[in-house]
């Protein structure tokens, strides 16, 4: 049995009452969140610049003043403690934490083996590609030399060449979500800018339209008498 246009109109009105307020609330809060850059919201703009100082541990040969370290992270790799050292210039290298012996950067074979060990389905590898820090793939977007281990199910696993760690796992769903996020914030180039004029404008227009719709819900339509021609 066909549904009449009058019935659909009634359903539309009732659905409008049901979802009108949440939609207006979502749009209002969304507009509010676009008004300031996320860096300002997080208070990053309030931080005063500080001259970088090297990490120095008294008595340590790894974190000596001459090493010029910015950060030292100790992790377990293949049953031994490994120190991942990052210098003030951004250079990354690994050493054996106990002996200080430098460890070689991971090659393609080692990256493939790490993924096979730590990732479900990681043994089904289609290709392994090394990307330099300044040419990172778009789904990685980190200034880090990394091996891209592409799996058969479409997942890309990124292994740091100099860290020896899995730095990111990008599934097909992640890439679809990332694309949807870019559309959501209207920033398909970087997918990070949540406060720009185009987004603010359309958020304001959408909120205005939703509020007008809510006001019209209170309007009573009077039945018009039919006029015979």
Short mmCIF file of the C-alpha atoms (twelve columns), coordinates in Angstrom:
data_MODEL
# 
_entry.id   MODEL 
# 
loop_
_atom_site.group_PDB 
_atom_site.id 
_atom_site.type_symbol 
_atom_site.label_atom_id 
_atom_site.label_alt_id 
_atom_site.label_comp_id 
_atom_site.label_asym_id 
_atom_site.label_seq_id 
_atom_site.Cartn_x 
_atom_site.Cartn_y 
_atom_site.Cartn_z 
_atom_site.pdbx_PDB_model_num 
ATOM 1   C CA . UNK A 1   0.000   0.000   0.000  1 
ATOM 2   C CA . UNK A 2   1.493   3.287   -1.101 1 
ATOM 3   C CA . UNK A 3   2.310   5.875   1.530  1 
ATOM 4   C CA . UNK A 4   0.677   9.228   0.844  1 
ATOM 5   C CA . UNK A 5   2.618   12.466  0.812  1 
ATOM 6   C CA . UNK A 6   0.489   13.682  3.737  1 
ATOM 7   C CA . UNK A 7   1.605   10.667  5.803  1 
ATOM 8   C CA . UNK A 8   5.253   11.277  4.930  1 
ATOM 9   C CA . UNK A 9   4.829   14.915  5.929  1 
ATOM 10  C CA . UNK A 10  3.463   13.883  9.322  1 
ATOM 11  C CA . UNK A 11  6.346   11.470  9.850  1 
ATOM 12  C CA . UNK A 12  8.763   14.222  8.877  1 
ATOM 13  C CA . UNK A 13  7.248   16.542  11.470 1 
ATOM 14  C CA . UNK A 14  7.463   13.956  14.245 1 
ATOM 15  C CA . UNK A 15  11.031  13.075  13.301 1 
ATOM 16  C CA . UNK A 16  11.812  16.783  13.312 1 
ATOM 17  C CA . UNK A 17  10.586  17.044  16.879 1 
ATOM 18  C CA . UNK A 18  12.658  13.999  17.816 1 
ATOM 19  C CA . UNK A 19  15.994  14.942  16.243 1 
ATOM 20  C CA . UNK A 20  15.734  18.718  15.868 1 
ATOM 21  C CA . UNK A 21  17.142  19.598  19.274 1 
ATOM 22  C CA . UNK A 22  20.115  17.154  19.122 1 
ATOM 23  C CA . UNK A 23  20.976  18.342  15.612 1 
ATOM 24  C CA . UNK A 24  20.891  21.979  16.718 1 
ATOM 25  C CA . UNK A 25  23.031  21.064  19.732 1 
ATOM 26  C CA . UNK A 26  25.601  19.203  17.582 1 
ATOM 27  C CA . UNK A 27  25.805  22.084  15.132 1 
ATOM 28  C CA . UNK A 28  26.097  24.690  17.897 1 
ATOM 29  C CA . UNK A 29  28.880  22.823  19.684 1 
ATOM 30  C CA . UNK A 30  30.561  22.113  16.350 1 
ATOM 31  C CA . UNK A 31  30.515  25.803  15.455 1 
ATOM 32  C CA . UNK A 32  31.904  26.652  18.886 1 
ATOM 33  C CA . UNK A 33  34.791  24.208  18.448 1 
ATOM 34  C CA . UNK A 34  35.766  25.715  15.081 1 
ATOM 35  C CA . UNK A 35  36.116  29.257  16.404 1 
ATOM 36  C CA . UNK A 36  39.659  28.810  17.741 1 
ATOM 37  C CA . UNK A 37  42.634  26.830  16.403 1 
ATOM 38  C CA . UNK A 38  43.265  23.622  18.314 1 
ATOM 39  C CA . UNK A 39  46.750  24.886  19.281 1 
ATOM 40  C CA . UNK A 40  45.140  27.831  21.053 1 
ATOM 41  C CA . UNK A 41  42.581  25.588  22.753 1 
ATOM 42  C CA . UNK A 42  45.354  23.350  24.076 1 
ATOM 43  C CA . UNK A 43  47.237  26.359  25.391 1 
ATOM 44  C CA . UNK A 44  50.236  25.723  23.166 1 
ATOM 45  C CA . UNK A 45  50.310  29.388  22.148 1 
ATOM 46  C CA . UNK A 46  50.895  30.355  25.792 1 
ATOM 47  C CA . UNK A 47  54.144  28.425  26.043 1 
ATOM 48  C CA . UNK A 48  57.234  30.585  26.043 1 
ATOM 49  C CA . UNK A 49  60.083  29.361  23.853 1 
ATOM 50  C CA . UNK A 50  62.773  27.565  25.800 1 
ATOM 51  C CA . UNK A 51  66.302  27.047  24.578 1 
ATOM 52  C CA . UNK A 52  66.724  23.290  24.101 1 
ATOM 53  C CA . UNK A 53  69.082  21.751  26.632 1 
ATOM 54  C CA . UNK A 54  70.770  18.374  26.179 1 
ATOM 55  C CA . UNK A 55  69.694  15.422  28.292 1 
ATOM 56  C CA . UNK A 56  72.565  14.696  30.679 1 
ATOM 57  C CA . UNK A 57  72.746  11.826  33.173 1 
ATOM 58  C CA . UNK A 58  75.752  11.933  35.503 1 
ATOM 59  C CA . UNK A 59  77.977  8.901   35.003 1 
ATOM 60  C CA . UNK A 60  76.162  7.787   31.843 1 
ATOM 61  C CA . UNK A 61  78.162  7.328   28.671 1 
ATOM 62  C CA . UNK A 62  74.976  7.385   26.609 1 
ATOM 63  C CA . UNK A 63  73.607  10.672  27.969 1 
ATOM 64  C CA . UNK A 64  76.850  12.605  28.276 1 
ATOM 65  C CA . UNK A 65  76.961  16.362  27.526 1 
ATOM 66  C CA . UNK A 66  78.826  15.626  24.282 1 
ATOM 67  C CA . UNK A 67  76.055  13.336  22.990 1 
ATOM 68  C CA . UNK A 68  73.629  16.238  22.601 1 
ATOM 69  C CA . UNK A 69  70.580  14.116  23.372 1 
ATOM 70  C CA . UNK A 70  67.059  15.442  23.405 1 
ATOM 71  C CA . UNK A 71  65.426  12.214  24.526 1 
ATOM 72  C CA . UNK A 72  66.344  8.679   25.521 1 
ATOM 73  C CA . UNK A 73  63.739  5.926   25.539 1 
ATOM 74  C CA . UNK A 74  64.493  2.419   26.778 1 
ATOM 75  C CA . UNK A 75  62.471  -0.505  25.395 1 
ATOM 76  C CA . UNK A 76  62.819  -4.263  25.162 1 
ATOM 77  C CA . UNK A 77  63.670  -5.591  21.711 1 
ATOM 78  C CA . UNK A 78  64.412  -9.260  21.055 1 
ATOM 79  C CA . UNK A 79  64.922  -9.950  24.736 1 
ATOM 80  C CA . UNK A 80  67.376  -7.146  25.464 1 
ATOM 81  C CA . UNK A 81  67.112  -3.570  26.668 1 
ATOM 82  C CA . UNK A 82  67.585  -1.114  23.822 1 
ATOM 83  C CA . UNK A 83  67.976  2.644   24.187 1 
ATOM 84  C CA . UNK A 84  66.421  4.727   21.403 1 
ATOM 85  C CA . UNK A 85  68.348  7.985   21.325 1 
ATOM 86  C CA . UNK A 86  67.076  11.191  19.722 1 
ATOM 87  C CA . UNK A 87  69.531  14.066  19.396 1 
ATOM 88  C CA . UNK A 88  68.755  17.780  19.482 1 
ATOM 89  C CA . UNK A 89  69.169  17.813  15.700 1 
ATOM 90  C CA . UNK A 90  66.543  15.082  15.244 1 
ATOM 91  C CA . UNK A 91  68.882  12.182  14.509 1 
ATOM 92  C CA . UNK A 92  67.649  8.824   15.838 1 
ATOM 93  C CA . UNK A 93  69.769  5.771   16.610 1 
ATOM 94  C CA . UNK A 94  69.616  2.614   18.706 1 
ATOM 95  C CA . UNK A 95  72.177  1.229   21.120 1 
ATOM 96  C CA . UNK A 96  72.359  -1.711  23.468 1 
ATOM 97  C CA . UNK A 97  71.429  -0.172  26.809 1 
ATOM 98  C CA . UNK A 98  73.753  -2.420  28.819 1 
ATOM 99  C CA . UNK A 99  76.879  -2.114  26.684 1 
ATOM 100 C CA . UNK A 100 76.280  1.041   24.644 1 
ATOM 101 C CA . UNK A 101 77.028  -0.848  21.442 1 
ATOM 102 C CA . UNK A 102 75.440  0.773   18.397 1 
ATOM 103 C CA . UNK A 103 72.775  -1.306  16.659 1 
ATOM 104 C CA . UNK A 104 72.319  -1.332  12.914 1 
ATOM 105 C CA . UNK A 105 69.221  0.234   11.356 1 
ATOM 106 C CA . UNK A 106 66.523  -2.282  10.451 1 
ATOM 107 C CA . UNK A 107 66.653  -3.691  6.944  1 
ATOM 108 C CA . UNK A 108 63.667  -4.935  4.944  1 
ATOM 109 C CA . UNK A 109 64.036  -8.502  6.199  1 
ATOM 110 C CA . UNK A 110 64.047  -7.416  9.842  1 
ATOM 111 C CA . UNK A 111 61.054  -5.102  9.301  1 
ATOM 112 C CA . UNK A 112 59.100  -7.929  7.666  1 
ATOM 113 C CA . UNK A 113 59.972  -10.309 10.503 1 
ATOM 114 C CA . UNK A 114 58.884  -7.770  13.148 1 
ATOM 115 C CA . UNK A 115 55.512  -7.286  11.476 1 
ATOM 116 C CA . UNK A 116 54.999  -11.039 11.122 1 
ATOM 117 C CA . UNK A 117 55.694  -11.427 14.839 1 
ATOM 118 C CA . UNK A 118 53.566  -8.582  16.198 1 
ATOM 119 C CA . UNK A 119 50.693  -8.064  13.750 1 
ATOM 120 C CA . UNK A 120 47.764  -10.392 13.053 1 
ATOM 121 C CA . UNK A 121 48.101  -11.498 9.444  1 
ATOM 122 C CA . UNK A 122 51.539  -9.899  9.348  1 
ATOM 123 C CA . UNK A 123 53.063  -12.847 7.507  1 
ATOM 124 C CA . UNK A 124 51.031  -12.080 4.366  1 
ATOM 125 C CA . UNK A 125 53.253  -9.344  2.962  1 
ATOM 126 C CA . UNK A 126 52.846  -7.940  -0.524 1 
ATOM 127 C CA . UNK A 127 55.741  -5.472  -0.521 1 
ATOM 128 C CA . UNK A 128 58.202  -3.670  1.726  1 
ATOM 129 C CA . UNK A 129 59.199  -0.112  0.844  1 
ATOM 130 C CA . UNK A 130 61.531  2.340   2.579  1 
ATOM 131 C CA . UNK A 131 60.368  5.963   2.782  1 
ATOM 132 C CA . UNK A 132 62.664  8.832   3.804  1 
ATOM 133 C CA . UNK A 133 61.571  11.241  6.505  1 
ATOM 134 C CA . UNK A 134 60.735  14.031  4.051  1 
ATOM 135 C CA . UNK A 135 58.622  11.793  1.790  1 
ATOM 136 C CA . UNK A 136 56.428  9.945   4.269  1 
ATOM 137 C CA . UNK A 137 53.239  8.418   2.806  1 
ATOM 138 C CA . UNK A 138 50.061  10.405  3.401  1 
ATOM 139 C CA . UNK A 139 48.583  7.818   5.744  1 
ATOM 140 C CA . UNK A 140 51.696  8.023   7.942  1 
ATOM 141 C CA . UNK A 141 52.425  11.773  7.950  1 
ATOM 142 C CA . UNK A 142 55.379  11.640  10.330 1 
ATOM 143 C CA . UNK A 143 58.904  12.948  9.641  1 
ATOM 144 C CA . UNK A 144 60.522  9.585   10.306 1 
ATOM 145 C CA . UNK A 145 62.462  7.180   8.105  1 
ATOM 146 C CA . UNK A 146 60.219  4.137   8.018  1 
ATOM 147 C CA . UNK A 147 59.612  0.862   6.270  1 
ATOM 148 C CA . UNK A 148 56.107  0.486   4.855  1 
ATOM 149 C CA . UNK A 149 55.113  -3.164  5.098  1 
ATOM 150 C CA . UNK A 150 52.029  -3.559  2.923  1 
ATOM 151 C CA . UNK A 151 49.889  -6.565  3.847  1 
ATOM 152 C CA . UNK A 152 47.512  -8.549  1.661  1 
ATOM 153 C CA . UNK A 153 44.406  -7.214  3.447  1 
ATOM 154 C CA . UNK A 154 45.294  -3.617  2.600  1 
ATOM 155 C CA . UNK A 155 46.900  -2.771  5.940  1 
ATOM 156 C CA . UNK A 156 50.078  -0.693  5.918  1 
ATOM 157 C CA . UNK A 157 52.390  -1.223  8.865  1 
ATOM 158 C CA . UNK A 158 55.105  1.369   9.392  1 
ATOM 159 C CA . UNK A 159 58.320  0.265   11.107 1 
ATOM 160 C CA . UNK A 160 60.893  2.845   12.116 1 
ATOM 161 C CA . UNK A 161 64.187  2.048   10.437 1 
ATOM 162 C CA . UNK A 162 66.181  3.671   13.218 1 
ATOM 163 C CA . UNK A 163 63.841  2.961   16.147 1 
ATOM 164 C CA . UNK A 164 63.207  -0.716  15.453 1 
ATOM 165 C CA . UNK A 165 59.606  -0.195  16.587 1 
ATOM 166 C CA . UNK A 166 56.214  -0.401  14.885 1 
ATOM 167 C CA . UNK A 167 55.319  3.265   14.619 1 
ATOM 168 C CA . UNK A 168 51.850  3.041   13.053 1 
ATOM 169 C CA . UNK A 169 49.269  0.589   11.701 1 
ATOM 170 C CA . UNK A 170 47.002  1.926   8.967  1 
ATOM 171 C CA . UNK A 171 44.123  -0.322  7.968  1 
ATOM 172 C CA . UNK A 172 41.729  0.301   5.076  1 
ATOM 173 C CA . UNK A 173 39.162  1.404   7.640  1 
ATOM 174 C CA . UNK A 174 41.670  3.870   9.069  1 
ATOM 175 C CA . UNK A 175 42.214  5.413   5.639  1 
ATOM 176 C CA . UNK A 176 38.450  5.600   5.039  1 
ATOM 177 C CA . UNK A 177 37.984  7.185   8.469  1 
ATOM 178 C CA . UNK A 178 40.807  9.644   7.739  1 
ATOM 179 C CA . UNK A 179 39.152  10.631  4.449  1 
ATOM 180 C CA . UNK A 180 35.788  11.054  6.183  1 
ATOM 181 C CA . UNK A 181 37.456  13.178  8.864  1 
ATOM 182 C CA . UNK A 182 38.971  15.362  6.148  1 
ATOM 183 C CA . UNK A 183 35.512  15.882  4.653  1 
ATOM 184 C CA . UNK A 184 34.056  16.529  8.099  1 
ATOM 185 C CA . UNK A 185 36.471  19.372  8.829  1 
ATOM 186 C CA . UNK A 186 36.680  20.405  5.148  1 
ATOM 187 C CA . UNK A 187 40.451  19.945  5.041  1 
ATOM 188 C CA . UNK A 188 41.399  17.233  2.556  1 
ATOM 189 C CA . UNK A 189 44.982  18.439  2.116  1 
ATOM 190 C CA . UNK A 190 46.290  18.037  5.675  1 
ATOM 191 C CA . UNK A 191 43.191  16.792  7.551  1 
ATOM 192 C CA . UNK A 192 44.265  18.604  10.694 1 
ATOM 193 C CA . UNK A 193 42.927  22.175  10.451 1 
ATOM 194 C CA . UNK A 194 39.707  22.334  12.488 1 
ATOM 195 C CA . UNK A 195 39.429  26.125  12.414 1 
ATOM 196 C CA . UNK A 196 39.342  27.863  9.048  1 
ATOM 197 C CA . UNK A 197 36.926  30.347  7.421  1 
ATOM 198 C CA . UNK A 198 35.171  27.870  5.103  1 
ATOM 199 C CA . UNK A 199 34.392  25.453  7.935  1 
ATOM 200 C CA . UNK A 200 33.243  28.253  10.258 1 
ATOM 201 C CA . UNK A 201 31.004  29.721  7.547  1 
ATOM 202 C CA . UNK A 202 29.259  26.458  6.717  1 
ATOM 203 C CA . UNK A 203 28.939  25.529  10.392 1 
ATOM 204 C CA . UNK A 204 27.235  28.881  11.042 1 
ATOM 205 C CA . UNK A 205 24.938  28.477  8.031  1 
ATOM 206 C CA . UNK A 206 24.019  24.946  9.075  1 
ATOM 207 C CA . UNK A 207 23.246  26.037  12.624 1 
ATOM 208 C CA . UNK A 208 21.126  28.917  11.335 1 
ATOM 209 C CA . UNK A 209 19.165  26.565  9.097  1 
ATOM 210 C CA . UNK A 210 18.625  24.095  11.947 1 
ATOM 211 C CA . UNK A 211 17.427  26.836  14.315 1 
ATOM 212 C CA . UNK A 212 15.028  28.174  11.697 1 
ATOM 213 C CA . UNK A 213 13.727  24.634  11.246 1 
ATOM 214 C CA . UNK A 214 13.177  24.300  14.998 1 
ATOM 215 C CA . UNK A 215 11.251  27.582  15.047 1 
ATOM 216 C CA . UNK A 216 9.083   26.461  12.143 1 
ATOM 217 C CA . UNK A 217 8.146   23.335  14.093 1 
ATOM 218 C CA . UNK A 218 6.006   25.568  16.317 1 
ATOM 219 C CA . UNK A 219 4.145   26.959  13.361 1 
ATOM 220 C CA . UNK A 220 0.602   25.716  13.088 1 
ATOM 221 C CA . UNK A 221 -0.596  25.084  9.633  1 
ATOM 222 C CA . UNK A 222 -4.226  25.967  9.182  1 
ATOM 223 C CA . UNK A 223 -6.161  23.873  6.780  1 
ATOM 224 C CA . UNK A 224 -7.203  25.827  3.773  1 
ATOM 225 C CA . UNK A 225 -10.730 25.318  2.493  1 
ATOM 226 C CA . UNK A 226 -10.804 23.816  -0.919 1 
ATOM 227 C CA . UNK A 227 -11.997 26.107  -3.659 1 
ATOM 228 C CA . UNK A 228 -13.871 24.637  -6.554 1 
ATOM 229 C CA . UNK A 229 -12.834 26.105  -9.810 1 
# 
